[in-house]
Short mmCIF file of C-alpha atoms and ligand atoms in Angstrom, two decimals:
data_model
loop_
_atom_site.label_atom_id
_atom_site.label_comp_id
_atom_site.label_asym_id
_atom_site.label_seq_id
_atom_site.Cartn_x
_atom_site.Cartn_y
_atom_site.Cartn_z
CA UNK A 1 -62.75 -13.52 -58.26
CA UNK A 2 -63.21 -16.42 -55.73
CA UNK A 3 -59.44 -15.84 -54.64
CA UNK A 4 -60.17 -11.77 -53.84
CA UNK A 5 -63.53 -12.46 -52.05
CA UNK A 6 -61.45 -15.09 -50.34
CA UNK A 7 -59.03 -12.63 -49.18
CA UNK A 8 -61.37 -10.22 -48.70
CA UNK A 9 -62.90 -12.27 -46.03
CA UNK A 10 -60.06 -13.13 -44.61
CA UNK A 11 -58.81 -9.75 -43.88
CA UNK A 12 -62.40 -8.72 -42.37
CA UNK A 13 -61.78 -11.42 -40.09
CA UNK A 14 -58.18 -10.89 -39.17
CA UNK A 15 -59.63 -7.50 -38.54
CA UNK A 16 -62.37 -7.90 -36.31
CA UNK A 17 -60.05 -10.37 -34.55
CA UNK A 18 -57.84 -7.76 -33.87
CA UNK A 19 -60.38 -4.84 -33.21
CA UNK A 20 -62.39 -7.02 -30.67
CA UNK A 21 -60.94 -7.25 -26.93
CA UNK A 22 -63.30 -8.77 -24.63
CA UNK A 23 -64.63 -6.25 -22.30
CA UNK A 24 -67.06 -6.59 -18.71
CA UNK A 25 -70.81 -6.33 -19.55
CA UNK A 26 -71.58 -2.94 -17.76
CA UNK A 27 -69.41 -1.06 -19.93
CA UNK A 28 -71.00 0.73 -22.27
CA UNK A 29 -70.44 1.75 -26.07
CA UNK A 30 -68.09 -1.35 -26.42
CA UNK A 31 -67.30 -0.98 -30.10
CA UNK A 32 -65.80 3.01 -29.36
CA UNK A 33 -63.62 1.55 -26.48
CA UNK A 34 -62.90 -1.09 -28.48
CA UNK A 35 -61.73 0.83 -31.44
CA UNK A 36 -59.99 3.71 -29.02
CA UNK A 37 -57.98 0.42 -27.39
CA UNK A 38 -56.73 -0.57 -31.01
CA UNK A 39 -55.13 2.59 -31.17
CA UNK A 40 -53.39 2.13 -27.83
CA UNK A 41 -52.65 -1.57 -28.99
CA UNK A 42 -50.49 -0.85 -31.86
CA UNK A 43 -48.88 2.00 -30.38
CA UNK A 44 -47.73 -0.37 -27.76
CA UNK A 45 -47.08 -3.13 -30.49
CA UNK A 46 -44.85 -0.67 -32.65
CA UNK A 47 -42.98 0.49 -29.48
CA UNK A 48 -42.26 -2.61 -28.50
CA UNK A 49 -40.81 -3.29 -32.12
CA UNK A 50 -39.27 -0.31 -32.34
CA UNK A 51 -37.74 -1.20 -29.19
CA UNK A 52 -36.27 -4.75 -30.13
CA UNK A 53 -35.00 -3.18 -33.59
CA UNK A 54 -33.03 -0.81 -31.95
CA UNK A 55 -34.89 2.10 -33.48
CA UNK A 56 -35.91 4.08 -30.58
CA UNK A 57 -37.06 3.59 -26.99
CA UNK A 58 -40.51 2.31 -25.85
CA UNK A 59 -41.72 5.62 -24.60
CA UNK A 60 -40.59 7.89 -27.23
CA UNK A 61 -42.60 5.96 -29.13
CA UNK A 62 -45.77 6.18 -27.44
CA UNK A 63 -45.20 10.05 -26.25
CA UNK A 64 -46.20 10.28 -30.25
CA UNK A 65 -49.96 10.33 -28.58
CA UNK A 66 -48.68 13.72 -26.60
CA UNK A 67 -47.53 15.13 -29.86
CA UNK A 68 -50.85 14.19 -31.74
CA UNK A 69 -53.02 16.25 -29.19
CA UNK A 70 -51.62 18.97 -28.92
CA UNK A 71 -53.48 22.23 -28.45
CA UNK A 72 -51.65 25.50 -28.46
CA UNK A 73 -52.60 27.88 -25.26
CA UNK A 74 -55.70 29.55 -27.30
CA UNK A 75 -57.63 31.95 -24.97
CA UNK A 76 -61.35 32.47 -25.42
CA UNK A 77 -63.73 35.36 -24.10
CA UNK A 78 -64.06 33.56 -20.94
CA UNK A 79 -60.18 32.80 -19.86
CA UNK A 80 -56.63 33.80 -20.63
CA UNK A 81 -54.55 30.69 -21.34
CA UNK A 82 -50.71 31.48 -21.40
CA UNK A 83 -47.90 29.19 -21.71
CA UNK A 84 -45.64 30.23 -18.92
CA UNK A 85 -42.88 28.88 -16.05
CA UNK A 86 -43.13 29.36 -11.63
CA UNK A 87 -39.83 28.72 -10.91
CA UNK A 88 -38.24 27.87 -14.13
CA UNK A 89 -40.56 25.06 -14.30
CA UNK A 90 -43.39 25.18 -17.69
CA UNK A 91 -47.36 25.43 -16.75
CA UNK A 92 -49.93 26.48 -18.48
CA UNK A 93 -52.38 29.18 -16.84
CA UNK A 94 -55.78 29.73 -16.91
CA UNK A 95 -56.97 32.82 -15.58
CA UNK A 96 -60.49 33.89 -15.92
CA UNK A 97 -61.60 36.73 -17.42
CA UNK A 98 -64.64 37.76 -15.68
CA UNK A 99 -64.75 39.41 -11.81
CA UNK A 100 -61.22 40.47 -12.09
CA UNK A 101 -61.62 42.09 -8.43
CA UNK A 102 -63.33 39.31 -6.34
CA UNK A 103 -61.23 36.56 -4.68
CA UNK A 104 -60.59 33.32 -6.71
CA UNK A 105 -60.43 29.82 -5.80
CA UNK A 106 -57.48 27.73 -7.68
CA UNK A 107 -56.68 24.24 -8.93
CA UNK A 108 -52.77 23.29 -9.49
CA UNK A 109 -53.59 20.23 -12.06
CA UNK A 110 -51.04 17.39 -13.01
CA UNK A 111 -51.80 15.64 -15.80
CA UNK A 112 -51.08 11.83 -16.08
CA UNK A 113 -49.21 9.20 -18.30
CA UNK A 114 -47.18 6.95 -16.37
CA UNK A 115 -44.25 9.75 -15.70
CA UNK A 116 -43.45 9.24 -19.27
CA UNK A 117 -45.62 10.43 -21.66
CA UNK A 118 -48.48 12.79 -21.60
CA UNK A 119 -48.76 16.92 -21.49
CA UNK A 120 -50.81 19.78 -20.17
CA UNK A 121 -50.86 20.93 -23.45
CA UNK A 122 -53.33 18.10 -24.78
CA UNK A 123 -56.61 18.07 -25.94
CA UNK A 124 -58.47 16.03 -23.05
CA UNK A 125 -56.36 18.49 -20.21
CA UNK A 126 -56.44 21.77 -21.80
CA UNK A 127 -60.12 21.35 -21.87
CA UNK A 128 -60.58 19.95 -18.75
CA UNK A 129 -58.37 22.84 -16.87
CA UNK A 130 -59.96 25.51 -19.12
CA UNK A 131 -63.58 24.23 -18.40
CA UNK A 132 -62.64 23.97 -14.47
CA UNK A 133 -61.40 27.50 -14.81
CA UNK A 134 -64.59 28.90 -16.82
CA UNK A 135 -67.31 26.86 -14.47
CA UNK A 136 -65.60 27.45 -11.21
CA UNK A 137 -64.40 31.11 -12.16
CA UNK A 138 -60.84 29.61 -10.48
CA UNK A 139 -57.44 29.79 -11.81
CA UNK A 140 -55.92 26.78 -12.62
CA UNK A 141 -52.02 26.06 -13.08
CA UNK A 142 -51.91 22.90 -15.29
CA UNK A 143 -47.60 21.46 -14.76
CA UNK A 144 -45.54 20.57 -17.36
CA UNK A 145 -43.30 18.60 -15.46
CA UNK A 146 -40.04 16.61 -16.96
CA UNK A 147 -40.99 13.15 -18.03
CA UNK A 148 -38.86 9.66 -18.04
CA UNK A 149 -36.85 7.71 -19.64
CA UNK A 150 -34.85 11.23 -20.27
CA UNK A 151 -35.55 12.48 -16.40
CA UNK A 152 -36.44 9.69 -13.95
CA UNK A 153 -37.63 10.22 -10.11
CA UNK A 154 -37.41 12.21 -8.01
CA UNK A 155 -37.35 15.26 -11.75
CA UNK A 156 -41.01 14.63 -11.72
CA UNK A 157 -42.31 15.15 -8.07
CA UNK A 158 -39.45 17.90 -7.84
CA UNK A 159 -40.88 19.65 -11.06
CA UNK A 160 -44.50 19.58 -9.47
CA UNK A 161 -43.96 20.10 -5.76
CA UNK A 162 -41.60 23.44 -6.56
CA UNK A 163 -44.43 24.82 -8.77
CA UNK A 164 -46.77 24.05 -6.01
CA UNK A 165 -44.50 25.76 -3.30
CA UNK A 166 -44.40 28.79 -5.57
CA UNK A 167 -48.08 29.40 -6.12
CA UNK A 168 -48.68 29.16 -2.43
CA UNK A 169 -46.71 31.50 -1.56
CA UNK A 170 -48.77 34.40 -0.45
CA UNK A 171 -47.26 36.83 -3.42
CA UNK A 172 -48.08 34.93 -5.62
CA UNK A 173 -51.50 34.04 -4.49
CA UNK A 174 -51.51 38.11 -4.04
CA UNK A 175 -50.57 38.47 -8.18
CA UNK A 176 -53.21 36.43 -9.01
CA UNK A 177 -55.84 37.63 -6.48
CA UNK A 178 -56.33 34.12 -5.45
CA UNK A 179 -58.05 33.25 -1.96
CA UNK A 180 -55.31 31.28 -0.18
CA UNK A 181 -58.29 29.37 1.80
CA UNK A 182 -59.50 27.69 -1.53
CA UNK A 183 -56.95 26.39 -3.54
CA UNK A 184 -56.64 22.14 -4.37
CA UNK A 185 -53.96 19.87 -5.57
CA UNK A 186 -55.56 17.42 -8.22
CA UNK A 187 -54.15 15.16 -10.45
CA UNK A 188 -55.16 11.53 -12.52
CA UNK A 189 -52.95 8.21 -12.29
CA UNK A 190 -49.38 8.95 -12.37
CA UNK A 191 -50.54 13.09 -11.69
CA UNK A 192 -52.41 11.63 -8.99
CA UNK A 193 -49.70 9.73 -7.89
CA UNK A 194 -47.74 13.21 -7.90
CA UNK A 195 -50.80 15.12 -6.10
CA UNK A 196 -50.90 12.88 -3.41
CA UNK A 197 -46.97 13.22 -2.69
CA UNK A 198 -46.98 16.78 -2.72
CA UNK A 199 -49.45 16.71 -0.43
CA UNK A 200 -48.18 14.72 2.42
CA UNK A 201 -44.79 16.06 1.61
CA UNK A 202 -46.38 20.00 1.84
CA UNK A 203 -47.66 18.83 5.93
CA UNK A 204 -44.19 19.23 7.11
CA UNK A 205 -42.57 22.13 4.78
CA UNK A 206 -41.84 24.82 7.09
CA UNK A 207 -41.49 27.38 4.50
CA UNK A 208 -44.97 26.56 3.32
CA UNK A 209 -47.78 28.26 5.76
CA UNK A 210 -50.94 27.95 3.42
CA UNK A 211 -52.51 24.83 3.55
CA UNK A 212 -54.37 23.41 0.87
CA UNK A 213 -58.01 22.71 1.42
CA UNK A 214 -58.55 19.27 -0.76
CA UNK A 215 -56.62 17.25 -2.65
CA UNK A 216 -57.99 15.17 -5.74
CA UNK A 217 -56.79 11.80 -6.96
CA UNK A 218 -58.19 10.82 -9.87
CA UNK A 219 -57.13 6.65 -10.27
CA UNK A 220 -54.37 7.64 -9.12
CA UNK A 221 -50.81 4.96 -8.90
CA UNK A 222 -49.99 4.66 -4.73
CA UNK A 223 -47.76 1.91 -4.66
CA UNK A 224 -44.75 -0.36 -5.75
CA UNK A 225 -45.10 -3.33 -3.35
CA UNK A 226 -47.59 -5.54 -4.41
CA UNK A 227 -48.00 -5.72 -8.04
CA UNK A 228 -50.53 -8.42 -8.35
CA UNK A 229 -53.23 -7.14 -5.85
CA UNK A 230 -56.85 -8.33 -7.30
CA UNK A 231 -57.18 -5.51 -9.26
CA UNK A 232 -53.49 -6.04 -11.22
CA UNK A 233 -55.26 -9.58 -11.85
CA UNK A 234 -58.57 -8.73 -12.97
CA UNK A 235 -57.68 -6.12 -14.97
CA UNK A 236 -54.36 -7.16 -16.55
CA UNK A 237 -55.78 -7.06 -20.34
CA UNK A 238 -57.95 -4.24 -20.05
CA UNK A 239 -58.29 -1.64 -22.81
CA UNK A 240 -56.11 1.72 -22.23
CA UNK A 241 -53.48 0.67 -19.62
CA UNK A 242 -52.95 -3.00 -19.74
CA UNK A 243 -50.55 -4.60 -16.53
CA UNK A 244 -47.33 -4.79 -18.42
CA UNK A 245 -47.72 -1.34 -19.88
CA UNK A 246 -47.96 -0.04 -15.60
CA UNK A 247 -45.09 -1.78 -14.80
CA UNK A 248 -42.97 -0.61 -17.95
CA UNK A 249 -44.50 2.62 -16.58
CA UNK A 250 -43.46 2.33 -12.66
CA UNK A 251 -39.90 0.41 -13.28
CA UNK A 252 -39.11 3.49 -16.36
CA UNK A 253 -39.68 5.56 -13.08
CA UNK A 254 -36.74 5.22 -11.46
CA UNK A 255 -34.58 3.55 -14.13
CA UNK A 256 -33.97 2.39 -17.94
CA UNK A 257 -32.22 -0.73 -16.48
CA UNK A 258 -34.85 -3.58 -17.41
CA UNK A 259 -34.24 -5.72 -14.74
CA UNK A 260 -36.40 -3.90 -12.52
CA UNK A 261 -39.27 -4.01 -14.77
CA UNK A 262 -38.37 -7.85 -15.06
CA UNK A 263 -38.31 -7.92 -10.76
CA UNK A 264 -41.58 -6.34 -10.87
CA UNK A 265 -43.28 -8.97 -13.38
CA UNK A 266 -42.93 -11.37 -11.31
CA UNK A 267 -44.03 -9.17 -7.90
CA UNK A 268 -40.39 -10.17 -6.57
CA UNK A 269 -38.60 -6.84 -6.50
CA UNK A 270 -39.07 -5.88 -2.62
CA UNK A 271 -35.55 -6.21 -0.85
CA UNK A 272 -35.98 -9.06 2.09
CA UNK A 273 -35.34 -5.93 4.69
CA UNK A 274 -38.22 -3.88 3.61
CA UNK A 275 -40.79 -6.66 3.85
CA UNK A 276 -42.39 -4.74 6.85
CA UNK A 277 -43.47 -2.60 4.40
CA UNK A 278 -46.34 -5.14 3.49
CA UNK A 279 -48.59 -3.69 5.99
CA UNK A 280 -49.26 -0.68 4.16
CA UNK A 281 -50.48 -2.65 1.36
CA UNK A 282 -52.07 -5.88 2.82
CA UNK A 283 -54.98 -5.86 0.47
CA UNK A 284 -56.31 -8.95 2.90
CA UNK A 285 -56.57 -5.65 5.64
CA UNK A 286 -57.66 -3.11 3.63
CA UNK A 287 -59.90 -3.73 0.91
CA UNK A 288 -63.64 -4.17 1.30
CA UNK A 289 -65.10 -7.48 0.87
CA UNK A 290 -66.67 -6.89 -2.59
CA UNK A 291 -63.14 -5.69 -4.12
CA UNK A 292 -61.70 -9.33 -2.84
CA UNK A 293 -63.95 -11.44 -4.08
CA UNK A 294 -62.73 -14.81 -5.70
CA UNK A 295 -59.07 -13.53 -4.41
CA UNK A 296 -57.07 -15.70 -1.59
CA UNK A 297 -54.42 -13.26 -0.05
CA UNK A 298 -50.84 -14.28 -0.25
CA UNK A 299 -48.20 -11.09 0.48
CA UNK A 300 -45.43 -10.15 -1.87
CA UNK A 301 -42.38 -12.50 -2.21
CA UNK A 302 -39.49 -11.22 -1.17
CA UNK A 303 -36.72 -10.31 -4.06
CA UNK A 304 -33.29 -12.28 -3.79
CA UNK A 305 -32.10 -10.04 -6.52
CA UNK A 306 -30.70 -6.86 -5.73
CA UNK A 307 -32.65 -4.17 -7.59
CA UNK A 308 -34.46 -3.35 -4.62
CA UNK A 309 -31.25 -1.94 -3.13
CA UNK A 310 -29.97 -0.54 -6.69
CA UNK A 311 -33.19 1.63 -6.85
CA UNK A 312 -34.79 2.27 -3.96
CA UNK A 313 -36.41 5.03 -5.02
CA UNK A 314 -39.18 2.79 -5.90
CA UNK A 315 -39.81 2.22 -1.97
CA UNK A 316 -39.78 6.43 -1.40
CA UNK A 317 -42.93 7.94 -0.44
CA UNK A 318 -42.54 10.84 -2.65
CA UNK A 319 -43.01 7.73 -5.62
CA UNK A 320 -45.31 5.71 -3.04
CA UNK A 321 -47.55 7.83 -1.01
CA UNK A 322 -49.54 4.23 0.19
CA UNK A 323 -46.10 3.36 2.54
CA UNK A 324 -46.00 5.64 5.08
CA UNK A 325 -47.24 5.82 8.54
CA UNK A 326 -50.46 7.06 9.87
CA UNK A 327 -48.88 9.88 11.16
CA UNK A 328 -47.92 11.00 8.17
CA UNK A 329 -51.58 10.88 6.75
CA UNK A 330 -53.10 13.02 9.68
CA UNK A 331 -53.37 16.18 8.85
CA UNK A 332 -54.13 15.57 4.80
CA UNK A 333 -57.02 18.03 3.71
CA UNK A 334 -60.68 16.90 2.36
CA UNK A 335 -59.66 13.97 -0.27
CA UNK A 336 -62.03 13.13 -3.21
CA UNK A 337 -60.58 9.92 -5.29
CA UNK A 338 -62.01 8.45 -8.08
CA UNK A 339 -61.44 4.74 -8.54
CA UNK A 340 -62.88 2.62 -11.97
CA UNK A 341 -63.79 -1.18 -11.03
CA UNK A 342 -61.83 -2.15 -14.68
CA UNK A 343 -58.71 -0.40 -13.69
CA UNK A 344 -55.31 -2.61 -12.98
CA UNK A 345 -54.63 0.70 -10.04
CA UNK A 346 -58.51 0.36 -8.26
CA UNK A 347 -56.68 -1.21 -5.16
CA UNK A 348 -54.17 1.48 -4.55
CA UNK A 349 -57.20 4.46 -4.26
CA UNK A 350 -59.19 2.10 -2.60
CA UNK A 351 -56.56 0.94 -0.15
CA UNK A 352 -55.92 4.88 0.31
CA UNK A 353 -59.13 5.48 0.62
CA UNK A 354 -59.10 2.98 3.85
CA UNK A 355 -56.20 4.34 5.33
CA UNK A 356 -57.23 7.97 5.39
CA UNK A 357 -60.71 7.34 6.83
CA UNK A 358 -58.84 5.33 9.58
CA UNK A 359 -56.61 8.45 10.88
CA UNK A 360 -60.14 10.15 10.56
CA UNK A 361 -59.15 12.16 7.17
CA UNK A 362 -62.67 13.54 4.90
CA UNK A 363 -62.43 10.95 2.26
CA UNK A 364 -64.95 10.95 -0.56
CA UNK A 365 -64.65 8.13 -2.51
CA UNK A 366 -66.49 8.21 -5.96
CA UNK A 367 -66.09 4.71 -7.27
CA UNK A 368 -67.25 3.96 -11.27
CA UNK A 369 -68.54 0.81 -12.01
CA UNK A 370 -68.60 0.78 -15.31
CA UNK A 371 -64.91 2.03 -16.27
CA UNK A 372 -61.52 1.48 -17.24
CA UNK A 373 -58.50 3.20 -16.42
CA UNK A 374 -57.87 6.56 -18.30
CA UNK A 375 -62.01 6.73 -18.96
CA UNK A 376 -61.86 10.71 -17.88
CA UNK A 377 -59.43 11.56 -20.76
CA UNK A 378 -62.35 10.17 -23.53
CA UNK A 379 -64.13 13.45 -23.10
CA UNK A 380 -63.08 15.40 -25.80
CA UNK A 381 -63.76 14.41 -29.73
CA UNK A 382 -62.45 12.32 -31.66
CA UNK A 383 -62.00 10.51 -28.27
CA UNK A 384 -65.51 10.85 -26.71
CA UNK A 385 -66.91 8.16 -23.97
CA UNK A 386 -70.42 9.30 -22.21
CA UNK A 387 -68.69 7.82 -18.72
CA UNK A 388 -65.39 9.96 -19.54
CA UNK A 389 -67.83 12.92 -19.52
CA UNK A 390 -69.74 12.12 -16.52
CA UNK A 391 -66.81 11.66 -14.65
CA UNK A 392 -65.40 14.89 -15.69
CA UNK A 393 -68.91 16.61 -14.87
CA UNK A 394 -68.94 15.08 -11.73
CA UNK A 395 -65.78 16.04 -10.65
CA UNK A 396 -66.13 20.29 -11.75
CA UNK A 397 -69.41 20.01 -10.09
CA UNK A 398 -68.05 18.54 -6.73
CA UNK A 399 -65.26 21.00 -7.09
CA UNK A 400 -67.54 23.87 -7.41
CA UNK A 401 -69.67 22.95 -5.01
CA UNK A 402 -66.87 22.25 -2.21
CA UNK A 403 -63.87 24.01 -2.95
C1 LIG B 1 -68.08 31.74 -22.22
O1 LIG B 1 -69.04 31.68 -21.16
C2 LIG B 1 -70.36 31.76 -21.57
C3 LIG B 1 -71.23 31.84 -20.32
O2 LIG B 1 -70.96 30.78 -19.44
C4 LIG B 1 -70.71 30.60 -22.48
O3 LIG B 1 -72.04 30.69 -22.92
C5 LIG B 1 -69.75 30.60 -23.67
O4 LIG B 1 -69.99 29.45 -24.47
C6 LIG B 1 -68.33 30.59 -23.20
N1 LIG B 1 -67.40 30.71 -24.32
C7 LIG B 1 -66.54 29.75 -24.68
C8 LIG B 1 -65.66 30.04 -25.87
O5 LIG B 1 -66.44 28.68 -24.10
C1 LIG B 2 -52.63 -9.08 6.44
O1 LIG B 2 -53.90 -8.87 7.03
C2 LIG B 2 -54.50 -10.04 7.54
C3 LIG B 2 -55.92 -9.68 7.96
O2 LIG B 2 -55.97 -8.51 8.74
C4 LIG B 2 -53.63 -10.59 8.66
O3 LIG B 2 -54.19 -11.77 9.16
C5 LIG B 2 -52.23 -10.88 8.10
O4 LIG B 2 -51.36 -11.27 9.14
C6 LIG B 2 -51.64 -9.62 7.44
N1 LIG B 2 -50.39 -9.96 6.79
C7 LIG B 2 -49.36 -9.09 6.69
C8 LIG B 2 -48.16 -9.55 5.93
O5 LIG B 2 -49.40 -7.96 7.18
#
């Protein structure tokens, strides 16, 4: 009797031990984040086994997550969701059902999950497009682009900026009565990272003659330079996308080869030659005080290994929209990013934030105090955060209001 009470207690408290990451005092409901971060905890820790038993890689492990919310394309009274392809590549539409005659506004959506994992067919993004498409009566094209380790860069932004290419073209925009002077790019973290690339990359497309009138990134990834910027260090353990689980994301990018990811760990992956490349992310420069505090700045150390020059796709501004001049940011439409103080990728928004208001670019920046990466996803049950649906109210109600 003594033994099982013994036990009993034992396991309670190898539980709780477990369950109970320590978290910043403004967040709120710290026991649901808490318990939503255990399931993102073993994921990682059975990946990671998986991985060292030879049983399958990391990510195909934790694109289970994609498989476990899935939602089939289920229309409603209010919108017509279809499972369909521009181009050859997947999306899923949404095309609203009421006012088939008057001129719509539209949203091209990429979803997020580090380029690896992650769908527009989940829960939290089927109801965020659908709900976009319902409040803003707007027809939103939600891409299913390829995803590493099976595709690496440059399948990803190639997936999303030919789907983009193809809605804009004025036929299509014609087919789906769509007002050509309203339509946005938005996307969240690695779709963010994706957003912003097509848009720069859009400004000097000939073939392309509509211009989009915002782009929205949601904590979105900028960079590949500096890897320990204050926010990488604050934030390394926090709940939902912990530092080593971003650079496992950024290094499966461009390449299965773990030395990059093993470069990048210790922020010594930038090739000697590209160190002028530092500018673009001197956080010393570009960050606000209140983002450096208790941080002294010291740049990136340059790589003597050679992984730098084996993938330099990492260094490409279609993967790193942060490195490139200012005259390739002039000319960006109306930007809205969201940033979330916990978040290991704060700096990169907020450094993009600084650069576009600089050139004299519309930036709104809607910074959230009291969240962690990902937060925007917890909006739909079992999953549900109050600041995950804030955040997504706030960002349908900017939309309708400026778009
Ligand atoms: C359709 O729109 C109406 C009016 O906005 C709303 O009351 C209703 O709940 C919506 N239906 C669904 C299935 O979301
Ligand atoms: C970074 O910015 C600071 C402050 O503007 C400046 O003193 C320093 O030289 C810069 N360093 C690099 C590597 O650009």
């Amino acid at each position: 009797m003594a033994n099982k009470a013994l036990c009993l207690l034992l396991a309670s408290v190898l539980l709780a031990y477990y369950v109970y990451s320590p978290l910043p005092e403004n967040v709120e409901e710290r026991w649901k984040l808490m318990l939503i971060n255990v399931g993102f905890r073993t994921l990682q820790h059975v990946a990671a086994l998986a991985e060292t038993l030879g049983l399958a890689h990391y990510m195909d492990v934790i694109a289970v997550i994609t498989v476990m919310e899935y939602a089939a394309p289920a229309s409603d009274e209010n919108v017509t969701v279809t499972d369909t392809e521009f181009d050859g590549v997947p999306v899923r539409l949404y095309v609203p059902k009421e006012h088939p005659d008057t001129p719509k506004r539209a949203v091209v959506y990429i979803h997020g999950g580090g380029w690896c994992v992650g769908s527009a067919a989940m829960k939290p993004y089927d109801h965020v497009s659908r709900w976009t498409s319902e409040r803003l009566n707007a027809v939103v094209v939600s891409i299913e682009y390829r995803l590493a380790p099976k595709h690496h860069f440059p399948a990803q932004f190639e997936d999303v900026y030919t789907v983009t290419k193809y809605f804009l073209q004025t036929k299509t925009l014609e087919q789906y009565n769509v007002d050509s002077s309203r339509v946005c790019i938005a996307g969240d973290s690695a779709g963010g990272n994706l957003a912003a690339a097509v848009a720069q990359q859009l400004l000097d497309d000939p073939d392309v003659k509509v211009k989009l009138k915002i782009q929205i990134l949601i904590y979105p990834a900028l960079q590949t330079i500096d890897l320990n910027l204050p926010s990488y260090q604050d934030n390394a353990n926090m709940p939902v996308l912990p530092k080593t689980l971003m650079l496992r994301f950024w290094s499966e990018y461009f390449t299965t080869d773990t030395s990059l990811n093993e470069a990048m760990e210790t922020n010594q992956h930038v090739p000697a030659e590209l160190s002028y490349l530092f500018k673009f992310v001197n956080w010393s420069h570009w960050l606000p005080e209140t983002f450096k505090k208790g941080h002294t700045y010291t740049s990136p150390t340059v790589g003597s290994s050679t992984v730098g020059q084996k993938y330099p796709g990492f260094l490409d501004p279609r993967a790193a929209p942060l490195l490139v001049d200012d005259n390739k940011l002039r000319g960006l439409p109306l930007t809205y990013v969201v940033t979330c103080q916990h978040d290991v990728l704060r700096d990169d928004g907020i450094m993009y934030v600084s650069r576009l208001r600089e050139v004299g670019v519309p930036v709104i920046h809607a910074h959230v105090d009291d969240a962690v990466h990902g937060a925007m996803m917890f909006s739909t049950s079992p999953m549900i955060l109050t600041v995950g649906q804030r955040m997504v109210n706030d960002y349908i109600e900017w939309l309708n209001k400026n778009l």
